[in-house]
Coordinates of C-alpha atoms and ligand atoms in Angstrom, one line a residue:
X1 CA 109.7 38.0 126.4
X2 CA 108.7 40.3 123.5
X3 CA 105.3 39.4 121.9
X4 CA 104.8 39.3 118.2
X5 CA 101.5 39.9 116.5
X6 CA 102.1 39.8 112.8
X7 CA 99.0 41.6 111.4
X8 CA 100.5 42.6 108.0
X9 CA 101.1 39.0 106.9
X10 CA 97.9 37.8 108.5
X11 CA 95.6 40.3 107.0
X12 CA 97.1 41.2 103.7
X13 CA 97.4 39.0 100.6
X14 CA 100.9 37.4 100.3
X15 CA 102.8 36.0 97.4
X16 CA 102.0 32.5 96.4
X17 CA 105.5 31.8 95.2
X18 CA 107.8 30.8 98.1
X19 CA 111.2 30.5 96.3
X20 CA 113.6 33.4 96.5
X21 CA 114.3 34.7 93.1
X22 CA 113.7 38.1 91.6
X23 CA 110.3 38.5 90.1
X24 CA 107.3 40.8 89.6
X25 CA 104.8 40.1 92.3
X26 CA 101.2 40.6 91.3
X27 CA 98.1 40.7 93.5
X28 CA 100.0 40.5 96.7
X29 CA 101.6 43.0 99.1
X30 CA 104.4 40.8 100.6
X31 CA 106.5 37.7 99.9
X32 CA 107.8 35.2 102.4
X33 CA 111.6 35.3 102.5
X34 CA 114.3 34.2 104.9
X35 CA 117.4 36.2 105.7
X36 CA 120.6 34.7 104.3
X37 CA 122.9 33.8 107.3
X38 CA 126.2 35.6 107.6
X39 CA 129.6 34.2 108.6
X40 CA 130.6 36.0 111.8
X41 CA 128.1 38.4 113.2
X42 CA 129.4 40.8 115.8
X43 CA 127.7 43.8 117.5
X44 CA 129.1 47.2 116.6
X45 CA 126.4 49.3 118.3
X46 CA 122.9 49.4 119.5
X47 CA 120.6 52.1 120.7
X48 CA 119.5 51.7 124.3
X49 CA 116.5 54.1 123.7
X50 CA 115.2 51.9 120.8
X51 CA 115.9 48.8 122.8
X52 CA 113.8 50.3 125.6
X53 CA 110.9 50.8 123.2
X54 CA 111.0 47.1 122.8
X55 CA 111.5 46.4 126.5
X56 CA 114.9 44.9 125.7
X57 CA 117.6 45.2 128.3
X58 CA 121.3 45.2 127.4
X59 CA 121.8 41.6 128.5
X60 CA 118.9 40.2 126.6
X61 CA 119.8 42.1 123.4
X62 CA 123.4 40.9 123.6
X63 CA 122.4 37.2 124.1
X64 CA 123.4 34.8 121.3
X65 CA 119.8 34.3 120.2
X66 CA 119.2 38.0 119.7
X67 CA 122.5 38.5 118.0
X68 CA 121.5 35.6 115.7
X69 CA 118.1 37.3 115.0
X70 CA 119.6 40.7 114.4
X71 CA 122.1 39.4 111.9
X72 CA 119.8 37.2 109.9
X73 CA 121.2 34.0 111.4
X74 CA 118.0 32.8 113.2
X75 CA 114.6 33.9 114.3
X76 CA 113.0 34.1 117.8
X77 CA 109.6 32.6 118.7
X78 CA 106.8 34.6 117.2
X79 CA 108.9 36.3 114.5
X80 CA 108.0 35.8 110.8
X81 CA 110.2 37.0 107.9
X82 CA 109.0 38.7 104.7
X83 CA 109.6 41.5 102.3
X84 CA 106.9 43.9 101.1
X85 CA 106.0 45.0 97.6
X86 CA 105.9 48.6 96.5
X87 CA 106.7 50.8 93.6
X88 CA 107.7 54.4 93.4
X89 CA 108.6 57.5 91.4
X90 CA 112.3 57.9 91.3
X91 CA 113.8 61.2 90.3
X92 CA 110.4 62.2 88.8
X93 CA 109.8 59.1 86.7
X94 CA 107.6 56.1 87.5
X95 CA 109.9 53.2 88.2
X96 CA 107.3 50.4 88.6
X97 CA 107.9 47.6 91.1
X98 CA 110.7 48.2 93.6
X99 CA 109.9 46.6 96.9
X100 CA 112.1 45.6 99.9
X101 CA 115.2 44.6 97.9
X102 CA 117.4 44.4 101.0
X103 CA 115.0 44.8 103.9
X104 CA 113.5 41.7 105.5
X105 CA 110.9 42.1 108.3
X106 CA 111.1 40.1 111.5
X107 CA 107.5 40.8 112.3
X108 CA 105.5 43.1 114.5
X109 CA 106.5 43.3 118.1
X110 CA 104.1 44.5 120.8
X111 CA 105.8 46.0 123.9
X112 CA 104.5 46.0 127.4
X113 CA 102.7 49.3 126.9
X114 CA 100.8 47.8 123.9
X115 CA 102.7 49.7 121.3
X116 CA 103.3 48.0 118.0
X117 CA 106.7 48.1 116.2
X118 CA 107.7 46.5 112.9
X119 CA 111.2 45.2 113.1
X120 CA 113.2 45.1 109.8
X121 CA 116.7 43.9 109.0
X122 CA 118.5 46.0 106.3
X123 CA 121.2 44.2 104.4
X124 CA 120.1 40.6 105.3
X125 CA 120.3 39.2 101.8
X126 CA 118.3 39.0 98.6
X127 CA 114.5 39.0 98.4
X128 CA 112.2 38.7 95.4
X129 CA 112.5 42.5 95.1
X130 CA 116.3 42.6 94.8
X131 CA 116.3 42.8 91.1
X132 CA 120.0 42.4 90.1
X133 CA 121.4 43.5 93.5
X134 CA 122.7 41.5 96.3
X135 CA 120.4 42.5 99.2
X136 CA 123.4 43.5 101.3
X137 CA 124.6 46.7 102.9
X138 CA 128.1 48.0 103.6
X139 CA 129.2 49.0 107.0
X140 CA 129.7 52.6 106.1
X141 CA 126.1 53.2 105.0
X142 CA 124.8 51.2 107.9
X143 CA 126.7 53.3 110.4
X144 CA 125.3 56.4 108.6
X145 CA 121.8 55.1 109.0
X146 CA 122.3 54.0 112.5
X147 CA 123.7 57.3 113.7
X148 CA 121.4 59.5 111.7
X149 CA 118.1 57.8 112.7
X150 CA 119.0 58.3 116.4
X151 CA 120.3 61.8 115.8
X152 CA 117.1 62.8 114.0
X153 CA 115.0 61.4 116.8
X154 CA 116.9 63.2 119.5
X155 CA 116.5 66.4 117.6
X156 CA 112.8 66.0 117.9
X157 CA 111.9 65.0 114.4
X158 CA 109.9 61.9 113.5
X159 CA 112.0 59.0 112.1
X160 CA 112.4 55.3 111.9
X161 CA 114.7 54.1 114.6
X162 CA 117.8 52.0 114.7
X163 CA 118.0 49.1 117.2
X164 CA 121.3 47.5 116.3
X165 CA 124.2 47.5 114.0
X166 CA 125.9 44.1 113.4
X167 CA 129.1 43.5 111.4
X168 CA 128.7 40.4 109.3
X169 CA 132.3 39.4 108.9
X170 CA 131.7 39.2 105.2
X171 CA 132.7 41.4 102.3
X172 CA 130.3 43.3 100.1
X173 CA 131.5 44.6 96.7
X174 CA 130.5 48.2 95.8
X175 CA 131.6 50.6 93.0
X176 CA 131.1 53.7 95.2
X177 CA 131.0 56.3 92.5
X178 CA 129.8 54.0 89.7
X179 CA 133.1 54.7 87.9
X180 CA 134.4 51.2 87.4
X181 CA 136.3 50.8 90.6
X182 CA 134.5 48.1 92.6
X183 CA 136.1 47.3 96.0
X184 CA 135.3 44.8 98.7
X185 CA 134.0 46.5 101.8
X186 CA 132.9 45.2 105.2
X187 CA 129.2 44.3 105.3
X188 CA 126.7 45.0 108.1
X189 CA 123.1 44.3 109.0
X190 CA 121.0 47.1 110.6
X191 CA 117.8 46.4 112.5
X192 CA 115.4 49.3 112.2
X193 CA 112.2 49.8 114.0
X194 CA 109.0 51.8 113.3
X195 CA 105.3 51.5 114.0
X196 CA 104.9 51.1 110.2
X197 CA 107.3 51.0 107.2
X198 CA 104.5 51.6 104.7
X199 CA 105.4 54.0 102.0
X200 CA 103.6 56.1 99.4
X201 CA 105.0 53.6 96.9
X202 CA 103.0 50.7 98.5
X203 CA 99.8 52.5 97.3
X204 CA 101.2 53.6 94.0
X205 CA 102.0 50.1 92.7
X206 CA 98.5 48.5 92.9
X207 CA 97.1 51.8 91.5
X208 CA 99.6 51.7 88.6
X209 CA 98.5 48.1 87.9
X210 CA 94.9 49.1 88.1
X211 CA 94.3 46.7 91.0
X212 CA 91.6 48.6 92.9
X213 CA 90.7 45.7 95.2
X214 CA 94.3 45.3 96.4
X215 CA 94.7 49.1 96.9
X216 CA 91.4 49.2 98.9
X217 CA 92.7 46.3 101.0
X218 CA 95.9 48.1 101.7
X219 CA 94.1 51.3 102.6
X220 CA 91.7 49.5 105.0
X221 CA 94.6 47.7 106.6
X222 CA 96.6 50.9 107.0
X223 CA 93.6 52.7 108.5
X224 CA 92.8 49.9 110.9
X225 CA 96.3 49.2 112.1
X226 CA 98.2 52.5 111.8
X227 CA 95.4 55.1 112.0
X228 CA 92.7 53.6 114.3
X229 CA 91.7 57.1 115.4
X230 CA 90.4 58.0 112.0
X231 CA 86.7 57.3 111.7
X232 CA 83.8 57.9 109.4
X233 CA 82.4 56.5 106.2
X234 CA 84.9 54.8 103.9
X235 CA 85.0 57.9 101.8
X236 CA 85.5 60.2 104.8
X237 CA 88.2 58.0 106.2
X238 CA 90.1 58.1 102.9
X239 CA 90.0 61.9 102.7
X240 CA 90.8 62.3 106.4
X241 CA 93.7 59.9 106.2
X242 CA 95.2 61.6 103.1
X243 CA 94.9 64.9 104.8
X244 CA 96.6 63.5 107.9
X245 CA 99.5 62.1 105.7
X246 CA 99.8 65.6 104.2
X247 CA 99.9 67.2 107.5
X248 CA 102.5 64.9 108.9
X249 CA 104.7 65.2 105.8
X250 CA 104.5 69.0 106.1
X251 CA 105.6 68.9 109.7
X252 CA 108.5 66.6 108.7
X253 CA 109.7 69.0 106.0
X254 CA 109.7 71.8 108.5
X255 CA 111.8 69.7 110.9
X256 CA 114.3 68.9 108.1
X257 CA 114.5 72.6 107.1
X258 CA 114.9 73.8 110.6
X259 CA 117.8 71.4 111.5
X260 CA 119.5 71.5 108.1
X261 CA 118.9 67.9 107.0
X262 CA 118.9 67.0 103.4
X263 CA 117.5 63.5 102.7
X264 CA 119.1 63.2 99.3
X265 CA 116.7 60.7 97.7
X266 CA 113.1 61.8 98.2
X267 CA 111.7 59.3 95.8
X268 CA 108.1 58.3 96.6
X269 CA 109.3 54.9 97.7
X270 CA 111.2 56.7 100.4
X271 CA 108.3 58.6 101.8
X272 CA 106.6 57.2 105.0
X273 CA 102.8 57.4 105.4
X274 CA 103.5 58.1 109.1
X275 CA 105.6 61.2 108.2
X276 CA 108.8 59.6 109.4
X277 CA 112.2 60.2 108.0
X278 CA 112.9 56.9 106.3
X279 CA 115.6 55.2 104.2
X280 CA 118.8 57.0 105.1
X281 CA 121.1 56.9 102.1
X282 CA 123.2 59.7 100.6
X283 CA 121.7 62.2 103.1
X284 CA 123.7 65.1 104.4
X285 CA 123.6 68.0 106.8
X286 CA 123.9 71.7 105.8
X287 CA 127.3 73.1 106.9
X288 CA 127.5 76.4 105.0
X289 CA 124.0 77.6 104.3
X290 CA 123.5 76.7 100.6
X291 CA 119.9 76.2 99.6
X292 CA 121.0 74.4 96.4
X293 CA 123.2 71.9 98.2
X294 CA 122.7 68.2 97.7
X295 CA 124.9 65.5 99.2
X296 CA 123.8 63.0 96.5
X297 CA 126.2 62.9 93.5
X298 CA 123.6 61.0 91.5
X299 CA 121.5 64.3 91.8
X300 CA 124.3 66.8 91.3
X301 CA 123.1 67.8 87.8
X302 CA 119.4 68.2 88.4
X303 CA 119.6 69.0 92.1
X304 CA 116.0 67.8 92.4
X305 CA 116.4 66.9 96.0
X306 CA 118.6 69.8 97.2
X307 CA 118.0 71.4 100.6
X308 CA 115.6 74.2 99.5
X309 CA 113.5 72.0 97.2
X310 CA 112.5 69.4 99.8
X311 CA 109.2 71.0 100.7
X312 CA 108.2 71.3 97.1
X313 CA 109.3 67.7 96.3
X314 CA 107.3 66.4 99.3
X315 CA 104.2 68.0 97.9
X316 CA 104.9 66.6 94.5
X317 CA 105.2 63.2 96.1
X318 CA 101.9 63.7 97.9
X319 CA 100.4 64.5 94.6
X320 CA 101.6 61.1 93.3
X321 CA 100.0 59.5 96.4
X322 CA 96.7 61.4 95.6
X323 CA 97.0 60.2 92.0
X324 CA 97.1 56.6 93.3
X325 CA 94.2 57.0 95.7
X326 CA 92.1 58.6 92.9
X327 CA 91.5 55.0 91.7
X328 CA 89.3 54.3 94.7
X329 CA 87.9 57.7 95.3
X330 CA 84.6 58.5 93.8
X331 CA 85.3 62.2 94.2
X332 CA 89.0 63.0 93.8
X333 CA 88.4 66.6 94.8
X334 CA 88.5 65.5 98.4
X335 CA 92.2 64.9 97.8
X336 CA 92.9 68.5 96.9
X337 CA 91.8 69.4 100.4
X338 CA 94.7 67.3 101.7
X339 CA 97.2 69.1 99.5
X340 CA 95.9 72.4 100.7
X341 CA 96.4 71.2 104.2
X342 CA 100.0 70.4 103.3
X343 CA 100.5 74.0 102.2
X344 CA 98.8 75.5 105.2
X345 CA 100.6 73.2 107.7
X346 CA 103.9 73.9 106.1
X347 CA 103.6 77.6 106.2
X348 CA 102.3 77.7 109.8
X349 CA 104.9 75.3 111.1
X350 CA 107.7 76.9 109.3
X351 CA 106.8 80.3 110.8
X352 CA 106.5 78.8 114.2
X353 CA 109.8 76.9 113.9
X354 CA 111.8 79.9 112.5
X355 CA 110.3 82.4 114.9
X356 CA 111.7 80.2 117.6
X357 CA 115.1 79.9 115.8
X358 CA 115.4 83.7 115.4
X359 CA 114.2 84.3 118.9
X360 CA 110.8 85.9 118.1
X361 CA 108.0 85.2 120.6
X362 CA 105.7 84.7 117.7
X363 CA 105.8 85.1 114.0
X364 CA 104.5 88.4 112.6
X365 CA 103.4 88.9 109.1
X366 CA 106.2 91.4 108.4
X367 CA 109.0 89.0 109.6
X368 CA 109.4 87.4 106.2
X369 CA 111.7 90.0 104.7
X370 CA 114.1 89.9 107.8
X371 CA 114.2 86.1 107.7
X372 CA 114.8 86.0 103.9
X373 CA 117.5 88.6 104.2
X374 CA 119.2 86.4 106.8
X375 CA 119.0 83.4 104.4
X376 CA 120.5 85.4 101.6
X377 CA 123.3 86.7 103.8
X378 CA 124.1 83.3 105.2
X379 CA 124.4 82.0 101.6
X380 CA 126.3 84.8 100.1
X381 CA 128.8 85.1 103.0
X382 CA 129.2 81.3 103.4
X383 CA 128.1 81.0 106.9
X384 CA 127.6 77.7 108.9
X385 CA 123.8 77.3 109.6
X386 CA 124.1 75.5 112.9
X387 CA 126.7 77.8 114.3
X388 CA 125.0 80.9 113.1
X389 CA 121.7 80.2 114.8
X390 CA 123.4 79.0 118.0
X391 CA 125.6 82.1 117.9
X392 CA 122.7 84.4 117.3
X393 CA 121.3 83.5 120.7
X394 CA 124.4 84.8 122.3
X395 CA 124.3 88.2 120.5
X396 CA 123.3 91.0 122.9
X397 CA 120.7 93.2 121.3
X398 CA 121.8 96.1 123.5
X399 CA 125.5 95.9 122.6
X400 CA 125.6 94.6 119.1
X401 CA 128.7 92.7 117.9
X402 CA 129.3 90.0 115.5
X403 CA 131.9 88.3 117.8
X404 CA 129.5 85.4 118.7
X405 CA 129.1 84.7 115.0
X406 CA 132.8 84.8 114.0
X407 CA 133.2 81.0 114.2
X408 CA 130.4 80.5 111.8
X409 CA 132.2 81.9 108.7
X410 CA 134.0 79.6 106.3
X411 CA 135.8 82.3 104.3
X412 CA 137.6 85.3 105.9
X413 CA 137.4 87.4 102.8
X414 CA 133.6 86.9 102.5
X415 CA 133.3 87.6 106.2
X416 CA 135.0 91.0 105.8
X417 CA 133.1 91.8 102.6
X418 CA 129.8 91.2 104.4
X419 CA 130.6 92.7 107.7
X420 CA 128.6 95.8 107.3
X421 CA 125.6 93.9 105.8
X422 CA 125.7 91.6 108.9
X423 CA 125.8 94.6 111.3
X424 CA 122.9 96.2 109.4
X425 CA 120.9 92.9 109.6
X426 CA 121.7 92.5 113.3
X427 CA 120.5 96.0 114.0
X428 CA 117.1 95.2 112.4
X429 CA 117.1 91.8 114.2
X430 CA 117.8 93.5 117.6
X431 CA 115.0 96.0 117.1
X432 CA 112.7 93.1 116.3
X433 CA 113.5 91.0 119.3
X434 CA 113.5 94.1 121.6
X435 CA 110.0 94.8 120.4
X436 CA 108.8 91.5 121.9
X437 CA 109.8 92.9 125.4
X438 CA 110.9 89.4 126.4
X439 CA 113.6 89.0 129.0
X440 CA 117.0 88.2 127.3
X441 CA 117.7 85.0 129.3
X442 CA 114.3 83.7 128.4
X443 CA 114.7 84.4 124.8
X444 CA 118.2 82.8 124.8
X445 CA 116.8 79.7 126.4
X446 CA 114.1 79.4 123.8
X447 CA 116.5 79.9 121.0
X448 CA 118.9 77.3 122.4
X449 CA 116.0 74.8 122.6
X450 CA 115.2 75.5 118.9
X451 CA 118.8 75.6 117.6
X452 CA 120.9 72.5 117.9
X453 CA 124.5 72.8 119.2
X454 CA 125.4 69.4 117.7
X455 CA 124.3 67.8 114.4
X456 CA 125.6 64.8 112.6
X457 CA 127.9 66.7 110.3
X458 CA 128.9 64.6 107.4
X459 CA 132.6 64.7 108.2
X460 CA 131.9 63.5 111.8
X461 CA 130.0 60.4 110.5
X462 CA 132.8 59.8 108.1
X463 CA 135.5 59.9 110.8
X464 CA 133.5 57.4 112.8
X465 CA 133.2 55.2 109.7
X466 CA 137.0 55.4 109.0
X467 CA 137.7 54.3 112.5
X468 CA 135.1 51.6 112.5
X469 CA 136.5 50.2 109.3
X470 CA 139.8 49.9 111.2
X471 CA 138.0 47.8 113.8
X472 CA 137.5 50.6 116.4
X473 CA 133.8 51.4 117.0
X474 CA 134.4 53.7 120.0
X475 CA 133.9 56.8 117.8
X476 CA 130.4 55.6 116.9
X477 CA 129.5 55.3 120.5
X478 CA 131.0 58.7 121.4
X479 CA 129.2 60.4 118.6
X480 CA 125.9 58.7 119.4
X481 CA 126.3 59.8 123.0
X482 CA 126.8 63.5 122.0
X483 CA 123.9 63.4 119.6
X484 CA 121.6 62.2 122.4
X485 CA 121.4 65.8 123.8
X486 CA 121.9 68.0 120.7
X487 CA 120.5 71.2 122.2
X488 CA 122.7 71.1 125.3
X489 CA 126.2 72.5 125.5
X490 CA 128.4 69.5 126.5
X491 CA 131.7 70.5 128.1
X492 CA 134.6 68.6 126.6
X493 CA 132.7 67.8 123.4
X494 CA 133.5 71.0 121.6
X495 CA 135.1 69.0 118.8
X496 CA 131.7 67.7 117.8
X497 CA 130.3 71.2 117.5
X498 CA 132.8 72.8 115.1
X499 CA 132.3 73.8 111.6
X500 CA 133.3 71.5 108.8
X501 CA 137.1 71.4 108.5
X502 CA 138.7 72.4 105.2
X503 CA 139.9 68.9 104.5
X504 CA 136.4 67.6 104.4
X505 CA 135.1 70.2 102.0
X506 CA 135.2 68.0 98.8
X507 CA 136.1 64.6 100.4
X508 CA 133.9 61.6 99.4
X509 CA 131.7 60.7 102.3
X510 CA 131.9 64.2 103.7
X511 CA 130.4 66.2 100.9
X512 CA 129.9 63.7 98.1
X513 CA 127.8 60.7 98.6
X514 CA 126.3 58.2 96.2
X515 CA 123.4 55.8 96.4
X516 CA 125.8 52.9 96.4
X517 CA 125.5 51.5 99.8
Ligands
AMP1 P1 116.9 53.2 97.7 O1 117.5 54.1 96.7 O2 117.9 52.8 98.7 O3 115.7 53.8 98.3 O4 116.5 51.8 97.0 C1 115.7 51.8 95.8 C2 115.3 50.4 95.6 O5 116.5 49.6 95.4 C3 114.6 49.6 96.7 O6 113.7 48.8 96.2 C4 115.7 48.9 97.4 O7 115.2 47.8 98.1 C5 116.5 48.5 96.2 N1 118.0 48.3 96.6 C6 118.9 49.2 97.0 N2 120.1 48.6 97.3 C7 119.9 47.3 97.1 C8 120.7 46.1 97.3 N3 122.0 46.2 97.7 N4 120.2 44.9 97.1 C9 118.9 44.8 96.7 N5 118.1 45.8 96.5 C10 118.6 47.0 96.7
MG2 MG1 114.4 53.1 99.6

């Protein structure tokens, strides 16, 4: 039996109002709210690894009482349901109160090893933070979040996890591209799991309202529950904590850049204080290497959250968090140290990650031009990022040929036009790896461990969604299974490791996504 110990609602001030209507919530960090029951809940998928974190076996998870809990139709002993209050900067502007508009917590579970996990239903109905929206989620976006949280985890990057995906048997109306074409789509409830879902925006809102005592309470709670290892005076703990958040965020950005993940909506309300990937919406994966690519149609004009800008945006978001903390910091200069830590960590980790991707034993100061040249070539010649790096490991530095890279090109004309430039680059790369004096098989093994063979390409997710909407969830399971071992060649699964097919180039869901979910 899973134990619950609901510290957040026990230790932080809650909303005095108990009725569920949209409102501004002042002086409190959460509101009590119950999920709205659904008509006909049915499991579509669950993650056995996430279930294991919660000591849940398949039989227990599939029991009627867990199905009820995971769909919003009932709660289990020890659970308590609430939504939290946060604000955020959206697309560069302060948006004021946002909050969990369609996320409802089930409480904090403690597993047998003593680890704490917040459980959260996404799409379980309206909360006081839903504003004019319905608090629901469509199946397509829930499948995307389910698959991607698990895929990101298996790639070795920090993320919130997905426990279960339940179809509600109800219809949710969405106007996918906000162009006056609303349609009814199947609804779903996702249960996600993380040690803490606290976001930058949780700190920004009390700061924006000049509520220093509430901000202090939130910080003390966060330190005590989520960062118990940070010690010192209250001033030192604040500085060390902010620095830690900066460092984790920097590491996360390097992970996204190294695997080709584009979050799509890096608003400060979608930034985790634990440095986790959080709130999977119109995210996407880099197919052809285009630094300016964004999957989010809402961002197509400004490209604020495009692939290459993610590290800079994360820093900008940390500056907003620093701005909020300044309200309770006698000496805001301690916060600049955190931002410097961000820069230093990002640079160091980027070099470490990309040295491994390119097969260098260690990053050297003069590696930057070679790496940047590769990025330029990949972009100009329209080359698949995943296939390029995986193929590079198979290139023999002693008998150069581009054969191992041929599959990575999207455009034959561009391939021919850049053939000489690629050979010239490969020659320099071969000199560079030979200068390490490392055995080729060892280098290849290191490169394969740094360069995924399988990522959740947008079109693969869309194919699984199309089939699930027809009532067949087998593709979700098969995809999840392949993504469990992304760095390992899986015979028979070649179809999951191919470059994006032509038909998917401009198809909604494959290259164009909106926030409508
Ligand atoms: P997002 O862009 O998904 O990070 O969401 C931004 C804000 O809108 C958050 O406060 C969400 O809780 C809220 N939100 C998004 N979709 C819905 C929905 N269908 N119902 C209620 N609130 C929503
Ligand atoms: Mg969000």
